[in-house]
Amino acid sequence: MAFCQGCGTPIQQTDAVCPNCGMANANQIQGTPSDKPIIVNVQQPVGAAAVPAPPGNGMSIASLVLGIVALVGSLTICGSIFAIPVALVGLILGIIGKNKLKTAGAPFGKATAGIVMSIIALIIAAIVIVFVFVLGIGMASLPRYRF
Ligand SMILES: [Zn+2]
């Protein structure tokens, strides 16, 4: 009985290679050809490298988050002022992220959602600002509506 020098598995002295790891048997007895097929042990890479996130993925997530924040903010009077710059940044990040993901051939649903939500937030914020502030100032300038 011999042992594989590679993995320590007990192997036959007549074996040309270790049936477990495929290492050549240094102590093989010559002249006794092994009829066993040579097993090539294809080892799976341990801890395969994680698939890197496609470029533009972070931007798309940021766009989506900014779009949601802007959308929620646009629904309030004070928030609508802050929603415009937030939505603009979300829109820009969404467009850049979408282009990068498209180039990389990755799905860009998040970027599209970020762009759409940013645009909706911009529209709502613009409407709120126009109605509340412009109309409010206009009404306040009229004596009978002064408050
Ligand atoms: Zn072995």
Tab-separated table of N, CA and C in Angstrom, residues 4 17 31 36 66 82 106 131 147:
chain	number	residue	atom	x	y	z
A	4	CYS	N	-0.567	8.590	-1.723
A	4	CYS	CA	-0.338	9.680	-2.668
A	4	CYS	C	0.458	10.780	-1.984
A	17	VAL	N	-1.223	7.239	-11.547
A	17	VAL	CA	-1.588	8.526	-10.939
A	17	VAL	C	-2.565	8.250	-9.806
A	31	GLY	N	6.478	-1.566	-14.998
A	31	GLY	CA	6.264	-2.853	-15.637
A	31	GLY	C	4.899	-3.435	-15.376
A	36	LYS	N	-6.303	1.386	-15.440
A	36	LYS	CA	-7.262	2.427	-15.051
A	36	LYS	C	-7.044	3.672	-15.892
A	66	LEU	N	-32.634	58.971	-5.248
A	66	LEU	CA	-32.863	60.417	-5.361
A	66	LEU	C	-34.225	60.698	-5.987
A	82	PHE	N	-36.709	71.712	-2.487
A	82	PHE	CA	-35.527	70.839	-2.426
A	82	PHE	C	-35.626	69.700	-3.438
A	106	ALA	N	-25.824	45.409	-19.483
A	106	ALA	CA	-26.482	45.016	-18.235
A	106	ALA	C	-27.902	45.578	-18.215
A	131	PHE	N	-48.040	76.864	-8.352
A	131	PHE	CA	-49.338	77.113	-7.731
A	131	PHE	C	-49.203	77.780	-6.381
A	147	PHE	N	-52.997	88.178	3.258
A	147	PHE	CA	-53.107	87.360	4.471
A	147	PHE	C	-51.801	87.327	5.227
